[in-house]
Structure formats: C-alpha cells, structure tokens
mmCIF file of C-alpha atoms in Angstrom:
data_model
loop_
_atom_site.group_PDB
_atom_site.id
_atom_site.type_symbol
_atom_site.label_atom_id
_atom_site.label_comp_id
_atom_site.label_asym_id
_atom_site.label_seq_id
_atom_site.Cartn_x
_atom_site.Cartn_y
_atom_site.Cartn_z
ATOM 1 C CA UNK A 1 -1.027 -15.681 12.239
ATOM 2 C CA UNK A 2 -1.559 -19.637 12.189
ATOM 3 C CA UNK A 3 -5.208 -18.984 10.902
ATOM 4 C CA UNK A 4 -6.507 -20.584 8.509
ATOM 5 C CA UNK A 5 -9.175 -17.682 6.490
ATOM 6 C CA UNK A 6 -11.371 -20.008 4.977
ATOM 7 C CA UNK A 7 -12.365 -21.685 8.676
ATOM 8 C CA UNK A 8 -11.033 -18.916 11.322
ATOM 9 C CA UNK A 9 -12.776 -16.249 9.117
ATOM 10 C CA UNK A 10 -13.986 -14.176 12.257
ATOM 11 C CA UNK A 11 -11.078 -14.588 13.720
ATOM 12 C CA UNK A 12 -8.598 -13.399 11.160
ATOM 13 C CA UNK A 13 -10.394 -10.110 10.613
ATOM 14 C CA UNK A 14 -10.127 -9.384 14.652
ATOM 15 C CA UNK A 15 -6.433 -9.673 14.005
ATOM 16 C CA UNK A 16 -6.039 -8.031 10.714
ATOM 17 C CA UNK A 17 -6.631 -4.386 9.679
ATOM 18 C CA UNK A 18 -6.820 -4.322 5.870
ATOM 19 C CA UNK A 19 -7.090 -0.866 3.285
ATOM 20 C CA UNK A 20 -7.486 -2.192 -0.451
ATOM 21 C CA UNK A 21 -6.064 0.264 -2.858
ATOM 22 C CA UNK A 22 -9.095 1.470 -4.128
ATOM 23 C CA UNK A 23 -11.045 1.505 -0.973
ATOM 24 C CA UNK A 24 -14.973 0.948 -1.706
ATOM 25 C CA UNK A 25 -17.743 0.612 0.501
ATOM 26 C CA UNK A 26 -21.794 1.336 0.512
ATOM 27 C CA UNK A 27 -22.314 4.921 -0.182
ATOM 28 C CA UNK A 28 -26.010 5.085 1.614
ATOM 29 C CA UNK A 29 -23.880 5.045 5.153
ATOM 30 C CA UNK A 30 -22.413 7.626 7.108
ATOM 31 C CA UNK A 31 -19.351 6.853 8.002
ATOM 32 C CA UNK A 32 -20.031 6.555 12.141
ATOM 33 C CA UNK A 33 -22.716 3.627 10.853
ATOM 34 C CA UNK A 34 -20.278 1.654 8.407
ATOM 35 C CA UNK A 35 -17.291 2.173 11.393
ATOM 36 C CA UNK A 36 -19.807 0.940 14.416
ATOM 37 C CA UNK A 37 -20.776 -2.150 11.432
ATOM 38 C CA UNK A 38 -17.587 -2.790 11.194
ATOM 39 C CA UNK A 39 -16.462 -2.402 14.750
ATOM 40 C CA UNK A 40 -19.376 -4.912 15.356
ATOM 41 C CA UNK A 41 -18.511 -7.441 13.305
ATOM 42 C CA UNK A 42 -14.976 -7.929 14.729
ATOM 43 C CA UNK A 43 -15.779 -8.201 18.093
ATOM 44 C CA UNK A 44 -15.789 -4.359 19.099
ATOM 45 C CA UNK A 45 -13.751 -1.725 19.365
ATOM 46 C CA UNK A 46 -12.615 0.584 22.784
ATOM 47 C CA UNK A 47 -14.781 3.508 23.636
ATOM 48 C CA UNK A 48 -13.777 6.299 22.137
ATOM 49 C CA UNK A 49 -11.097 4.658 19.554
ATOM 50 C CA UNK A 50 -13.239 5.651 16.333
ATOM 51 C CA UNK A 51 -14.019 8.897 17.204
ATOM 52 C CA UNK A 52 -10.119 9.650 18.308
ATOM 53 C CA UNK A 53 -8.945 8.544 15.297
ATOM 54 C CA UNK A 54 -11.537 10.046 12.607
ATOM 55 C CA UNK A 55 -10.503 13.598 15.056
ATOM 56 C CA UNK A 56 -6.376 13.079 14.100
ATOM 57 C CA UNK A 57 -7.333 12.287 10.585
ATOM 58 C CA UNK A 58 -10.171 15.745 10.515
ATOM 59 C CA UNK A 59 -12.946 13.567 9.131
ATOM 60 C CA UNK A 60 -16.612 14.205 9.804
ATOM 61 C CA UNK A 61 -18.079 10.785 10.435
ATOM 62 C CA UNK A 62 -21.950 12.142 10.186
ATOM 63 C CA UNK A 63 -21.343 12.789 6.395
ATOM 64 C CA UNK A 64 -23.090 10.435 3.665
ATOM 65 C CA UNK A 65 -20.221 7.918 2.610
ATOM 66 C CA UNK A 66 -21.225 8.972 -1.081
ATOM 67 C CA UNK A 67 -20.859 12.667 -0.576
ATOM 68 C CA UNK A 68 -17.013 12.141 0.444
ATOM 69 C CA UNK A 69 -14.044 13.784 -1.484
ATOM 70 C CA UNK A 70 -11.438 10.833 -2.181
ATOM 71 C CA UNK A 71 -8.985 11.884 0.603
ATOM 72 C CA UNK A 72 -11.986 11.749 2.946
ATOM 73 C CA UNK A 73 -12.956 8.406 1.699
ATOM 74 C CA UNK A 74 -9.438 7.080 1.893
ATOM 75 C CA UNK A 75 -9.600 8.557 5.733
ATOM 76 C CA UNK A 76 -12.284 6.598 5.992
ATOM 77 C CA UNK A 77 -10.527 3.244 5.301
ATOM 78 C CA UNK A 78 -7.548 4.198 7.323
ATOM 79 C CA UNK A 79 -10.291 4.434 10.882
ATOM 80 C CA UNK A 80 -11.346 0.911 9.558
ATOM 81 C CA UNK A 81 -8.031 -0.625 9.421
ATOM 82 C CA UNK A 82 -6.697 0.969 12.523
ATOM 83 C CA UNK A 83 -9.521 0.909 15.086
ATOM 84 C CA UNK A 84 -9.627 -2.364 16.404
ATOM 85 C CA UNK A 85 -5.460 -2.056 16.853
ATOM 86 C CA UNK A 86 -4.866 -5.484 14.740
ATOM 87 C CA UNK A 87 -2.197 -7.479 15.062
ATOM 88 C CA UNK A 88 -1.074 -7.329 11.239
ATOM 89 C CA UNK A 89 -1.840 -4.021 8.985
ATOM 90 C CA UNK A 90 -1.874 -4.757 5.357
ATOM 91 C CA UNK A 91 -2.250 -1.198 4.055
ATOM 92 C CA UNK A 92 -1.836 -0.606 -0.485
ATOM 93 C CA UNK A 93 -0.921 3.058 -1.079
ATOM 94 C CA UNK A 94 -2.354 4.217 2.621
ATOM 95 C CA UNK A 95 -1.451 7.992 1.607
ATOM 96 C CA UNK A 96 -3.171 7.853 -2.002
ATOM 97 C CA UNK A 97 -5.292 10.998 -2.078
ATOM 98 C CA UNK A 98 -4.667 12.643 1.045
ATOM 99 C CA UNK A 99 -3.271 16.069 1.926
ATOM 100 C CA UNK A 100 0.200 16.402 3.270
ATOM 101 C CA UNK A 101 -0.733 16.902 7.175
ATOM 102 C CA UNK A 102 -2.763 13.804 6.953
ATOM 103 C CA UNK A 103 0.061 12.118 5.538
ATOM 104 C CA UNK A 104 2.481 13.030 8.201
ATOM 105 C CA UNK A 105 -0.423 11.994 10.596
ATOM 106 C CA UNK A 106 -0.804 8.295 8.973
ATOM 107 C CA UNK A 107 3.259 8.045 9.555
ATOM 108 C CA UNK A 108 2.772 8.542 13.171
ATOM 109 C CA UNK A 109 -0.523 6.313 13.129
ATOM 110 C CA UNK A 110 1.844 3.757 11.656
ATOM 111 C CA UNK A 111 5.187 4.176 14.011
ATOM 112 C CA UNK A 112 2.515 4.018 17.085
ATOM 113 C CA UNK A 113 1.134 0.732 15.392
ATOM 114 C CA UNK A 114 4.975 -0.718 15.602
ATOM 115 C CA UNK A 115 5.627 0.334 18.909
ATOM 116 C CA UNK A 116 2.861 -1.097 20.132
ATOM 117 C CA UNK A 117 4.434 -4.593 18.757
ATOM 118 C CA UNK A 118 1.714 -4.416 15.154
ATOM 119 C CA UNK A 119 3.022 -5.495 12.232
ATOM 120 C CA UNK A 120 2.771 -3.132 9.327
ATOM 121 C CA UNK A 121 3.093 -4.364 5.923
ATOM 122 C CA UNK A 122 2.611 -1.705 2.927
ATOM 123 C CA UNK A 123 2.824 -0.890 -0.668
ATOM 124 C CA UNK A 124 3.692 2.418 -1.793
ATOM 125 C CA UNK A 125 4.999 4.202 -4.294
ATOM 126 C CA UNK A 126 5.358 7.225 -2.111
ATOM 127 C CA UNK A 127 9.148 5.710 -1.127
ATOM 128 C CA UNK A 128 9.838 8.652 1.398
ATOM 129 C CA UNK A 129 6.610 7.773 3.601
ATOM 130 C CA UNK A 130 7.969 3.967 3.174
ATOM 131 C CA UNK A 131 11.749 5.309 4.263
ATOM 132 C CA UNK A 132 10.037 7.251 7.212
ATOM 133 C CA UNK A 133 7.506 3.894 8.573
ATOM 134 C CA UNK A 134 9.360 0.714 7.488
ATOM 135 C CA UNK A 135 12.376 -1.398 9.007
ATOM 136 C CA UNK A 136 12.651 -3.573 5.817
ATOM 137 C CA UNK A 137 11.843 -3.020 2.281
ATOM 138 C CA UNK A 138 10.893 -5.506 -0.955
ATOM 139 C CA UNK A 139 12.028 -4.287 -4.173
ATOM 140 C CA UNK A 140 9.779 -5.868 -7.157
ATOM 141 C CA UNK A 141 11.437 -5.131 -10.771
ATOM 142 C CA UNK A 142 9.375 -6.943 -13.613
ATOM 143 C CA UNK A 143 7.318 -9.133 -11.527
ATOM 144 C CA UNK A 144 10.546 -10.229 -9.344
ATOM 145 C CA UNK A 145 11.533 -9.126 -5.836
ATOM 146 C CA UNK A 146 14.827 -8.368 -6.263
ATOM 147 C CA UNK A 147 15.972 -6.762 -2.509
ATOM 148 C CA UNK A 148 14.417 -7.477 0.503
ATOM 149 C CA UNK A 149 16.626 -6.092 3.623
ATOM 150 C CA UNK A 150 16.831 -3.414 6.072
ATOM 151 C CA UNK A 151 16.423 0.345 4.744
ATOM 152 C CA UNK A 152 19.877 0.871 6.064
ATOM 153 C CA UNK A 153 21.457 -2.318 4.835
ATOM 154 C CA UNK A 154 20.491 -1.468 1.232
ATOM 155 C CA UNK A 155 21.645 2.293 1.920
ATOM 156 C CA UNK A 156 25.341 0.813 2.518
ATOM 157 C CA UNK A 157 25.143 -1.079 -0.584
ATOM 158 C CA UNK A 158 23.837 1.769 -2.709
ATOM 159 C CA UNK A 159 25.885 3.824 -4.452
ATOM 160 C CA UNK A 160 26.633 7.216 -3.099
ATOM 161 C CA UNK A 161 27.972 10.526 -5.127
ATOM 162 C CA UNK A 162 31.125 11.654 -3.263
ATOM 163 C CA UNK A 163 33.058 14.901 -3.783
ATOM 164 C CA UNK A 164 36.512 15.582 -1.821
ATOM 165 C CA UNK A 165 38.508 18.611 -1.535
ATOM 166 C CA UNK A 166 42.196 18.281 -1.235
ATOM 167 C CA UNK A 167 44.721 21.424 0.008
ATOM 168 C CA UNK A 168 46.504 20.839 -3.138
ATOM 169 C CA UNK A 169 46.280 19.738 -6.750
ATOM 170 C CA UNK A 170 46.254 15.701 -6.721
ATOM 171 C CA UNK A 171 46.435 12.567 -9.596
ATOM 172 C CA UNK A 172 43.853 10.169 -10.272
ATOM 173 C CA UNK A 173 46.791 7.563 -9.246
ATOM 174 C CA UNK A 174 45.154 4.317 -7.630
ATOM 175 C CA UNK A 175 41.622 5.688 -7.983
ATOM 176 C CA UNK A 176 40.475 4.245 -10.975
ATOM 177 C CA UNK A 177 41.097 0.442 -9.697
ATOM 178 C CA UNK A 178 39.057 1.019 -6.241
ATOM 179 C CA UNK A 179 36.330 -1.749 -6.010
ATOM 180 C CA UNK A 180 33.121 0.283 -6.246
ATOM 181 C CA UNK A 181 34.647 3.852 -7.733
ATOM 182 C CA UNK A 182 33.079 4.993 -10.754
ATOM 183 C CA UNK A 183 32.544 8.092 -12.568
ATOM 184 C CA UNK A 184 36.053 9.594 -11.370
ATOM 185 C CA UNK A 185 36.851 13.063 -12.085
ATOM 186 C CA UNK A 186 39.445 15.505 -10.712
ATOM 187 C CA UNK A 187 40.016 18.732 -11.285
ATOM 188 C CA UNK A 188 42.776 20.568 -9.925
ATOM 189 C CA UNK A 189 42.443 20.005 -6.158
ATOM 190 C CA UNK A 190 38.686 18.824 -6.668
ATOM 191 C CA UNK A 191 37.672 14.842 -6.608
ATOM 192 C CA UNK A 192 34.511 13.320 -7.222
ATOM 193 C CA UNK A 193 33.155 10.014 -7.995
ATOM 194 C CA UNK A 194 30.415 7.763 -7.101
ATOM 195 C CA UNK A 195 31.115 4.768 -4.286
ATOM 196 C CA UNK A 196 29.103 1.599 -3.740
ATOM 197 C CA UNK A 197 29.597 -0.586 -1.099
ATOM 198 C CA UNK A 198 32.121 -0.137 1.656
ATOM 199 C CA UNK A 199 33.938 3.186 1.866
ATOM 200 C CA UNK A 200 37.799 1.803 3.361
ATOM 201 C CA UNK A 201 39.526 1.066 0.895
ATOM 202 C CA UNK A 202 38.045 4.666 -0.961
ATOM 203 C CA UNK A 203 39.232 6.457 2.856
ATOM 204 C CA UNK A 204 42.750 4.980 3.047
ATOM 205 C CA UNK A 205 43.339 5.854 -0.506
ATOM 206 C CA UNK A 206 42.133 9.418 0.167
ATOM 207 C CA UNK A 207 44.579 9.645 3.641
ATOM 208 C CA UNK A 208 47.567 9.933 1.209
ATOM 209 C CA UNK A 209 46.837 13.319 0.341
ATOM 210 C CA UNK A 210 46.114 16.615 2.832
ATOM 211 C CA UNK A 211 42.265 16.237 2.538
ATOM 212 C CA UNK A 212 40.371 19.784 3.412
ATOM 213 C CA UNK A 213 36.948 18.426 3.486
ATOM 214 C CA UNK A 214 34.346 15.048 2.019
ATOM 215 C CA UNK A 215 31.113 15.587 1.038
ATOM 216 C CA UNK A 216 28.972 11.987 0.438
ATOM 217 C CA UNK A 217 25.600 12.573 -0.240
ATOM 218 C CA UNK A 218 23.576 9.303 1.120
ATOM 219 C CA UNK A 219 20.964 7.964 -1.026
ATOM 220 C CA UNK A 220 17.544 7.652 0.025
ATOM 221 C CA UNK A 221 14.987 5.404 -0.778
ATOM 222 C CA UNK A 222 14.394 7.154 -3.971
ATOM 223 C CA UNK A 223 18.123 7.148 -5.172
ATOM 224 C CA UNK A 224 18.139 3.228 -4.323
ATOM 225 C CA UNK A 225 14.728 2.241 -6.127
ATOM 226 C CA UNK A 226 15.981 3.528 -8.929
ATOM 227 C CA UNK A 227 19.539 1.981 -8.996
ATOM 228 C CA UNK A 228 17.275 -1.396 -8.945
ATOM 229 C CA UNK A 229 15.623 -0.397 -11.980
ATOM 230 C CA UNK A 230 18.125 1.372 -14.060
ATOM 231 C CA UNK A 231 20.965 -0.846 -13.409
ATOM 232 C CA UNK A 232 19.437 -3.905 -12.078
ATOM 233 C CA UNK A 233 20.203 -6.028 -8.849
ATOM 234 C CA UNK A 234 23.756 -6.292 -9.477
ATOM 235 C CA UNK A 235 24.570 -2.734 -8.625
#
C-alpha cells in the first residue's frame, strides 16, 4: 500500500485486516470488548458493522473469549479482520474450524470484500473455498511457487479425462501422436484418454469418425494441485 510498517504503523492496520492461522488473543475479554479495542485502535468502525457481522457468522459477542469453542474463536478473528472493511485482507486458513454454513457465509463475506474493490489474499488448503473466492492462485511445491495465474488459465492447461462415444467401432489411428493425449484406450466404439492443453487438434481428429457423444470432465482446483505435485510443473 506504499506504507512503510515500521513508521506508518497506525496507518497500515486501518488499511489491513489480518487473521493469523492460529488466531490468539486475551481470554479475560468478551468478545464485544476485544472488537470495540480493536475497532478503537484503528480509527473506528461504522455503527452497527460488528454487531452485523458477529449476527451472519451466529457468534455471541457477550461470551468470555476463553470460554469459546475453536470455530467460535476463529469467528471471532474473522469480525476483526473484516470490520473496519480494509483495503487488503490477508486471511491463513479463514475456514479452519468452522461449520459448513459458516463457511459458505465467509465465501460471501469474501466475494462482497472484492466487489467492493478489497483485495483478498489467502492461504488454504481447503482448495474448493479458494476455487469459489479467488481470481488467481500460487502453487508452492517444496518451498517453490511453481504456478501463479488465473483459476481458469491453469484449468486449460490441466489435464482433463475425456471419454468419446463413436456410432461405430473405430482405430486408435493418429491418436497416439496428438500433443497432450495420454492414457489412450478404445474399446470397440468407446475412446478415452486424458488431454492437456488445447483440445483442436484432439476435436479435428475426432470429426473423422460419426461421433455420438464427448464427455470431458474439467478439473478443479483439486485435480490441478495435485498434477503440480505428482507430476511437477511441467505437466
């Protein structure tokens, strides 16, 4: 943010909304005290923001801090981060410890955040809630990042499991020497095979035969994580 944390201290935390990923604070609070503390110290908050957001997330801000479960304490850092509607969001495994409603909650928390022109950087191993928030994605494999594009961008570069029916009984002739076909198998009128990168020269090999139906399953976020780490970068 052009800041500089170690003189524009006060002025960095008005702009940035921060959940560690262990997320500890003074359990002698409630958690409307440690929020209105908080609140205080970067420059306020609007009426009504803590208490609307600790009511989407169910928590009970008039509980002892120390008496929370973990999901409740993990609510507790997401109000933090999000009340004073930063600029920049770093959030480290937002979701860890939370029920599935509150979950889907956080994702609309986040997409609101985006809209609203916030920046939302996150770590998560929870790759469909990163699939469902993010525009772009890091990949890190043994300390290195080894992807960093658009969730869509890597989807077209992932590989993909395809299965085609033909109206008749076909040969494997041509298929095997298609750029980015691999695991080729036909049986009888049946085809499949797994396609990475670009699907043309794959389609105009396919128009040579009566073609009843294609079936390619798209990876996901999942699927493409793990490409990275079972096959490296160079898939």
């Amino acid at each position: 943010l052009g800041l500089d944390p170690s003189i524009n201290s006060v002025a960095v935390r008005r702009e940035v909304g921060y959940l560690p990923g262990d997320f500890v604070v003074d359990g002698r609070q409630t958690g409307r005290q440690l929020l209105e503390h908080l609140s205080a110290l970067r420059g306020g908050v609007p009426k009504g923001r803590i208490d609307g957001l600790a009511e989407r997330l169910g928590l009970d801000l008039s509980v002892l801090i120390k008496s929370l479960s973990k999901g409740n304490r993990q609510k507790l850092g997401l109000v933090q981060s999000f009340m004073h509607e930063p600029e920049l969001l770093i959030l480290d495994e937002p979701t860890s410890g939370l029920d599935p409603l509150v979950q889907r909650e956080f994702q609309v928390m986040a997409r609101e955040a985006i809209a609203r022109g916030q920046t939302v950087f996150m770590s998560s191993h929870v790759l469909s809630e990163v699939q469902a928030i993010v525009d772009r994605v890091g990949i890190i494999r043994d300390g290195r990042m080894v992807a960093v594009d658009r969730v869509e961008e890597l989807r077209q570069r992932a590989v993909r499991r395809i299965l085609v029916q033909f109206d008749e009984p076909i040969t494997p002739d041509g298929f095997p020497t298609l750029d980015g076909i691999a695991d080729l198998s036909i049986d009888g009128n049946t085809l499949t095979c797994t396609l990475a990168g670009r699907a043309d020269d794959f389609v105009k090999a396919l128009a040579r035969f009566p073609v009843a139906s294609i079936l390619s399953e798209e990876p996901d976020l999942d699927d493409i994580f793990f490409q990275y780490y079972a096959g490296g970068e160079g898939r």
